[in-house]
Every structure is written in C-alpha cells, then in structure tokens.
C-alpha cells in the first residue's frame, strides 16, 4: 500500500454505493487518477465541499497497486474556482476543458505541463469576460502538449509551402494538406486567415494570446476548427459542446443578466 501526495484538479465525479463518491482527478505527478472517496456523500463528511468539479487541491491517496481505483485519504482545497461554477458560459467552457483532458490523456500518464496549463486556464476563466477564448487557447496548447501539434507551414504530404488555396487540416497526416494530396482524407477545411491566426497564437505568450483581437468570423472559425480537431482525436465531439450550444440557445431566449464585473 503506497501513500502519495500530489496537487490535483477534480475533473469528474459521481455517486457510488450508499454514501461514497467516485472522483476523477487530473494530478500533477500521476496524470489521470480515479479515486474513491469513502462516505463523501454523508453530511459532515471530512471531504466537505472539497470534491466539487474544477477544485484544485492537495490530494493524499493510497494506492494498493491491485486496482485502478485509489483510496482518497485527504483532499485539501487550494483553490476552489468558485467563479467558474457561478457563470454559465464559464462553467460550460471549463467543463469542455476538463473533458479534453479527461478524454485525451491516459490513466497514470503524468504531464506536469498539461496540469499547469489546466490550472492556468481555470484561473483565467474565473475572471474572464471571454471564456471561449480562454478555452480555445487552452485547447490549442493542450493538443500540442498531448503530442498532436499539427504542422501548419506546408503540406505534410507533398511539402508544398503554405499559403495555397483550399488548405485543410488532416490530423491523421499531422497537419495541413493541399487539395492535390487531400483526396479521400477526413480533413477540416481552413481559411488562410485561420492558418495565420494559429501561427500568431503559437508565437504569443499565454496572456497575449488571451488578449489578441481577431475578427469575429476568425474567432468562430478557430473554435469550430479546434472542435473538429478534438473530435478526430477523441473519436467523437466533446459532450460538453452540446451543453454549451444548449446554454447559448437558452440564454438567447431570456434576457441575459449583465456580467458582474
Ligand atoms: Zn500536397
């Protein structure tokens, strides 16, 4: 029975048994870990409200080595990111971000840079007026950190230098593809402006990329292309995308309250 201590973010949770909770964590030192928090659903549980989605904490767990499940001993809140949960668009974008991590990372495969990026994104989302931009910047960098960084300077099949018309992104081939090489490929069409925006975002610091002003159409294309990239890497569209679409549809039918900032 080994005892471990690590920083972790709650990326999923559900009720288990009579009073326990199954919790998915993304940890700094062990990657994705699923744990059981005994009696976490009892009133006066020692976990209190610590195991809420998105919470960053200091986690202590036991690993028997015999099961995928670890026993959560302690989870002490470092930062609860309450502001993310109190705002629908932020909540949706944060749910989308943790889904990207949950679905694209393997169990027990540590990636401290991705952990740091997730914490940074949640911190930015908590105060951002543009949670969609935070999520897009997070998603682009997460794809790179997970080893899928697409090549965008030339056609990955024939080497033709970009710009060329009718470019598309082929994630199986690993980057841009020209019309002559594209036949039959499951590729995502991209505009020249989009390739330019991707290059700029790659060159900028995190803070600068959050502030970069893009034409509205480019912002929308960026989000759609990223969604297509992730769907191909995950094998399906993120579930939280549907939540975001429904939330926006709902908010457009009621008067949206002014942001509190
Ligand atoms: Zn080509």
Short mmCIF file of C-alpha atoms and ligand atoms in Angstrom, two decimals:
data_model
loop_
_atom_site.label_atom_id
_atom_site.label_comp_id
_atom_site.label_asym_id
_atom_site.label_seq_id
_atom_site.Cartn_x
_atom_site.Cartn_y
_atom_site.Cartn_z
CA UNK A 1 0.00 0.00 0.00
CA UNK A 2 1.75 3.16 -1.18
CA UNK A 3 0.84 6.63 0.08
CA UNK A 4 1.07 9.52 -2.38
CA UNK A 5 0.65 13.27 -2.12
CA UNK A 6 0.11 15.47 -5.16
CA UNK A 7 -1.67 18.55 -6.45
CA UNK A 8 -4.83 17.61 -8.34
CA UNK A 9 -7.88 19.08 -10.10
CA UNK A 10 -11.30 17.39 -9.87
CA UNK A 11 -12.28 16.63 -13.48
CA UNK A 12 -15.28 14.34 -12.91
CA UNK A 13 -17.37 12.86 -10.10
CA UNK A 14 -20.33 10.66 -9.49
CA UNK A 15 -22.18 9.00 -6.64
CA UNK A 16 -21.08 5.49 -5.80
CA UNK A 17 -22.70 2.98 -3.46
CA UNK A 18 -24.67 4.30 -0.50
CA UNK A 19 -22.52 7.19 0.57
CA UNK A 20 -19.27 7.13 -1.40
CA UNK A 21 -18.17 9.17 -4.35
CA UNK A 22 -16.09 8.18 -7.38
CA UNK A 23 -13.88 11.09 -8.37
CA UNK A 24 -11.66 11.57 -11.42
CA UNK A 25 -8.63 13.72 -10.76
CA UNK A 26 -6.03 15.16 -13.05
CA UNK A 27 -2.92 15.12 -10.89
CA UNK A 28 0.39 16.85 -11.42
CA UNK A 29 2.53 13.83 -10.55
CA UNK A 30 0.45 10.84 -11.69
CA UNK A 31 -1.72 12.14 -14.53
CA UNK A 32 -5.33 10.98 -14.55
CA UNK A 33 -6.32 9.02 -11.46
CA UNK A 34 -9.73 7.68 -10.41
CA UNK A 35 -10.30 7.55 -6.68
CA UNK A 36 -12.97 6.52 -4.26
CA UNK A 37 -13.83 8.99 -1.51
CA UNK A 38 -15.41 6.93 1.25
CA UNK A 39 -18.50 8.43 2.92
CA UNK A 40 -18.06 11.64 0.90
CA UNK A 41 -21.84 11.97 0.50
CA UNK A 42 -22.60 11.81 4.22
CA UNK A 43 -23.43 15.06 5.99
CA UNK A 44 -20.34 16.21 7.90
CA UNK A 45 -18.07 14.19 5.63
CA UNK A 46 -14.42 15.05 6.17
CA UNK A 47 -14.25 15.99 2.50
CA UNK A 48 -16.89 18.72 2.97
CA UNK A 49 -17.36 20.56 -0.33
CA UNK A 50 -13.78 19.93 -1.47
CA UNK A 51 -14.66 17.44 -4.18
CA UNK A 52 -16.58 19.88 -6.41
CA UNK A 53 -15.80 19.90 -10.12
CA UNK A 54 -12.75 22.08 -11.08
CA UNK A 55 -11.45 22.35 -7.49
CA UNK A 56 -7.66 22.43 -7.19
CA UNK A 57 -6.44 20.69 -4.07
CA UNK A 58 -3.65 18.91 -2.31
CA UNK A 59 -4.53 15.24 -2.51
CA UNK A 60 -3.33 12.34 -0.38
CA UNK A 61 -4.23 8.87 -1.60
CA UNK A 62 -3.44 5.21 -1.04
CA UNK A 63 -2.65 3.01 -3.98
CA UNK A 64 -2.86 -0.73 -3.34
CA UNK A 65 -1.41 -1.44 -6.76
CA UNK A 66 -4.11 -4.10 -7.20
CA UNK A 67 -6.90 -1.91 -8.53
CA UNK A 68 -7.40 1.00 -10.91
CA UNK A 69 -9.15 2.78 -8.05
CA UNK A 70 -7.16 4.57 -5.40
CA UNK A 71 -8.44 5.44 -1.92
CA UNK A 72 -8.69 9.18 -1.42
CA UNK A 73 -7.48 9.95 2.11
CA UNK A 74 -7.43 13.76 2.02
CA UNK A 75 -8.28 16.47 -0.43
CA UNK A 76 -7.49 19.92 0.92
CA UNK A 77 -8.72 22.85 -1.16
CA UNK A 78 -6.00 25.05 -2.63
CA UNK A 79 -8.30 26.98 -4.94
CA UNK A 80 -11.98 26.16 -5.49
CA UNK A 81 -12.51 28.23 -8.68
CA UNK A 82 -15.99 29.12 -7.44
CA UNK A 83 -16.23 31.90 -10.03
CA UNK A 84 -16.10 29.30 -12.79
CA UNK A 85 -19.12 27.44 -11.47
CA UNK A 86 -21.24 30.56 -10.91
CA UNK A 87 -21.38 31.68 -14.53
CA UNK A 88 -22.99 29.50 -17.22
CA UNK A 89 -20.64 30.26 -20.12
CA UNK A 90 -17.56 29.89 -17.90
CA UNK A 91 -18.97 26.68 -16.46
CA UNK A 92 -19.55 25.29 -19.94
CA UNK A 93 -16.10 26.23 -21.22
CA UNK A 94 -14.43 24.83 -18.09
CA UNK A 95 -16.41 21.59 -18.44
CA UNK A 96 -15.26 21.41 -22.06
CA UNK A 97 -11.63 21.95 -20.98
CA UNK A 98 -11.63 19.22 -18.32
CA UNK A 99 -13.34 16.89 -20.81
CA UNK A 100 -10.46 17.45 -23.24
CA UNK A 101 -8.01 16.42 -20.50
CA UNK A 102 -10.15 13.51 -19.32
CA UNK A 103 -10.62 12.05 -22.79
CA UNK A 104 -7.24 12.69 -24.38
CA UNK A 105 -4.93 11.71 -21.53
CA UNK A 106 -4.28 8.12 -20.46
CA UNK A 107 -4.57 6.88 -16.86
CA UNK A 108 -1.40 7.35 -14.80
CA UNK A 109 0.45 9.19 -17.54
CA UNK A 110 1.82 12.34 -15.88
CA UNK A 111 2.15 15.52 -17.93
CA UNK A 112 3.04 18.33 -15.49
CA UNK A 113 2.96 20.93 -18.29
CA UNK A 114 -0.63 19.99 -19.15
CA UNK A 115 -1.54 20.08 -15.45
CA UNK A 116 -0.07 23.58 -15.15
CA UNK A 117 -1.93 24.66 -18.31
CA UNK A 118 -5.25 23.38 -16.94
CA UNK A 119 -4.80 25.27 -13.65
CA UNK A 120 -3.80 28.41 -15.55
CA UNK A 121 -6.86 28.12 -17.80
CA UNK A 122 -9.25 27.66 -14.85
CA UNK A 123 -7.70 30.69 -13.13
CA UNK A 124 -8.11 32.78 -16.29
CA UNK A 125 -11.66 31.55 -16.88
CA UNK A 126 -12.70 32.51 -13.36
CA UNK A 127 -12.28 36.21 -14.17
CA UNK A 128 -12.51 36.29 -17.96
CA UNK A 129 -15.16 38.11 -19.99
CA UNK A 130 -14.16 35.86 -22.89
CA UNK A 131 -14.25 32.32 -21.52
CA UNK A 132 -14.50 30.97 -25.08
CA UNK A 133 -11.12 32.48 -25.96
CA UNK A 134 -9.59 31.01 -22.78
CA UNK A 135 -10.94 27.58 -23.75
CA UNK A 136 -9.67 27.89 -27.34
CA UNK A 137 -6.17 28.91 -26.18
CA UNK A 138 -6.25 26.07 -23.66
CA UNK A 139 -7.41 23.56 -26.29
CA UNK A 140 -4.76 24.55 -28.85
CA UNK A 141 -1.96 24.27 -26.30
CA UNK A 142 -3.36 21.04 -24.84
CA UNK A 143 -3.34 19.42 -28.31
CA UNK A 144 0.34 20.38 -28.65
CA UNK A 145 1.25 19.15 -25.15
CA UNK A 146 -0.50 15.84 -25.78
CA UNK A 147 1.78 15.25 -28.75
CA UNK A 148 -0.60 16.13 -31.61
CA UNK A 149 0.80 19.54 -32.62
CA UNK A 150 -0.18 19.92 -36.30
CA UNK A 151 2.34 21.18 -38.83
CA UNK A 152 0.98 24.36 -40.46
CA UNK A 153 3.82 25.70 -42.61
CA UNK A 154 3.49 23.30 -45.58
CA UNK A 155 1.52 20.37 -46.99
CA UNK A 156 2.53 17.37 -44.87
CA UNK A 157 2.14 15.03 -47.86
CA UNK A 158 4.00 16.77 -50.73
CA UNK A 159 5.85 19.54 -48.92
CA UNK A 160 4.23 22.40 -50.84
CA UNK A 161 4.70 25.59 -48.83
CA UNK A 162 1.61 27.34 -47.44
CA UNK A 163 -0.13 29.62 -48.46
CA UNK A 164 -2.00 27.65 -51.09
CA UNK A 165 -5.77 27.79 -51.77
CA UNK A 166 -8.23 25.25 -50.33
CA UNK A 167 -5.96 24.16 -47.49
CA UNK A 168 -7.28 21.66 -44.97
CA UNK A 169 -6.09 20.20 -41.68
CA UNK A 170 -5.59 16.45 -41.69
CA UNK A 171 -4.95 15.29 -38.11
CA UNK A 172 -4.15 11.74 -39.21
CA UNK A 173 -1.40 13.03 -41.50
CA UNK A 174 -0.32 15.55 -38.84
CA UNK A 175 -1.00 18.94 -40.40
CA UNK A 176 -2.00 20.99 -43.41
CA UNK A 177 -2.77 19.23 -46.63
CA UNK A 178 -3.09 20.71 -50.13
CA UNK A 179 -6.01 19.97 -52.50
CA UNK A 180 -3.87 17.69 -54.69
CA UNK A 181 -2.98 15.44 -51.74
CA UNK A 182 -6.30 15.63 -49.98
CA UNK A 183 -8.31 13.01 -51.90
CA UNK A 184 -10.31 10.87 -49.51
CA UNK A 185 -8.76 12.36 -46.38
CA UNK A 186 -11.00 13.25 -43.43
CA UNK A 187 -9.65 16.79 -43.38
CA UNK A 188 -11.02 20.04 -41.91
CA UNK A 189 -11.11 22.96 -44.40
CA UNK A 190 -9.23 26.01 -43.09
CA UNK A 191 -9.04 29.57 -44.44
CA UNK A 192 -5.75 31.36 -44.99
CA UNK A 193 -6.73 33.74 -42.20
CA UNK A 194 -7.16 30.85 -39.81
CA UNK A 195 -3.67 29.48 -40.51
CA UNK A 196 -2.32 33.00 -39.89
CA UNK A 197 -4.23 33.23 -36.59
CA UNK A 198 -2.86 29.83 -35.49
CA UNK A 199 0.68 30.99 -36.25
CA UNK A 200 0.18 34.20 -34.28
CA UNK A 201 -1.33 32.38 -31.30
CA UNK A 202 1.63 29.99 -31.25
CA UNK A 203 4.09 32.86 -31.18
CA UNK A 204 2.35 34.74 -28.36
CA UNK A 205 2.63 34.26 -24.61
CA UNK A 206 -0.41 32.86 -22.78
CA UNK A 207 -1.50 36.32 -21.56
CA UNK A 208 -1.04 37.87 -25.00
CA UNK A 209 -3.00 35.07 -26.69
CA UNK A 210 -5.96 35.72 -24.37
CA UNK A 211 -5.96 39.40 -25.35
CA UNK A 212 -5.36 39.02 -29.10
CA UNK A 213 -8.13 40.65 -31.11
CA UNK A 214 -9.33 38.61 -34.06
CA UNK A 215 -12.15 39.38 -36.48
CA UNK A 216 -15.39 37.82 -35.22
CA UNK A 217 -15.53 35.36 -38.11
CA UNK A 218 -12.00 34.16 -37.35
CA UNK A 219 -12.80 33.64 -33.67
CA UNK A 220 -15.75 31.47 -34.68
CA UNK A 221 -13.71 29.55 -37.29
CA UNK A 222 -10.95 28.94 -34.73
CA UNK A 223 -13.42 27.45 -32.25
CA UNK A 224 -15.04 25.30 -34.96
CA UNK A 225 -11.71 24.01 -36.34
CA UNK A 226 -10.46 23.19 -32.83
CA UNK A 227 -13.71 21.34 -32.18
CA UNK A 228 -13.12 19.34 -35.39
CA UNK A 229 -9.52 18.58 -34.39
CA UNK A 230 -10.63 17.36 -30.95
CA UNK A 231 -13.47 15.28 -32.38
CA UNK A 232 -10.96 13.48 -34.59
CA UNK A 233 -8.53 12.92 -31.72
CA UNK A 234 -11.28 11.79 -29.33
CA UNK A 235 -13.30 9.81 -31.82
CA UNK A 236 -16.37 11.97 -31.17
CA UNK A 237 -17.39 15.54 -30.41
CA UNK A 238 -16.96 16.62 -26.77
CA UNK A 239 -20.19 16.09 -24.79
CA UNK A 240 -19.87 19.49 -23.16
CA UNK A 241 -20.11 21.16 -26.60
CA UNK A 242 -23.77 20.21 -26.67
CA UNK A 243 -24.22 21.74 -23.21
CA UNK A 244 -22.66 24.97 -24.46
CA UNK A 245 -24.90 25.07 -27.54
CA UNK A 246 -28.00 24.47 -25.45
CA UNK A 247 -26.94 27.05 -22.86
CA UNK A 248 -26.44 29.70 -25.53
CA UNK A 249 -29.77 28.88 -27.13
CA UNK A 250 -31.45 29.16 -23.72
CA UNK A 251 -29.71 32.44 -22.87
CA UNK A 252 -30.72 33.94 -26.20
CA UNK A 253 -34.38 33.33 -25.34
CA UNK A 254 -34.22 35.09 -21.96
CA UNK A 255 -32.73 38.45 -21.02
CA UNK A 256 -29.13 37.73 -20.14
CA UNK A 257 -28.13 39.42 -16.87
CA UNK A 258 -25.21 41.85 -17.11
CA UNK A 259 -21.86 40.34 -16.17
CA UNK A 260 -20.97 41.06 -12.55
CA UNK A 261 -17.61 42.63 -13.37
ZN1 LIG B 1 0.28 18.30 -51.02
#
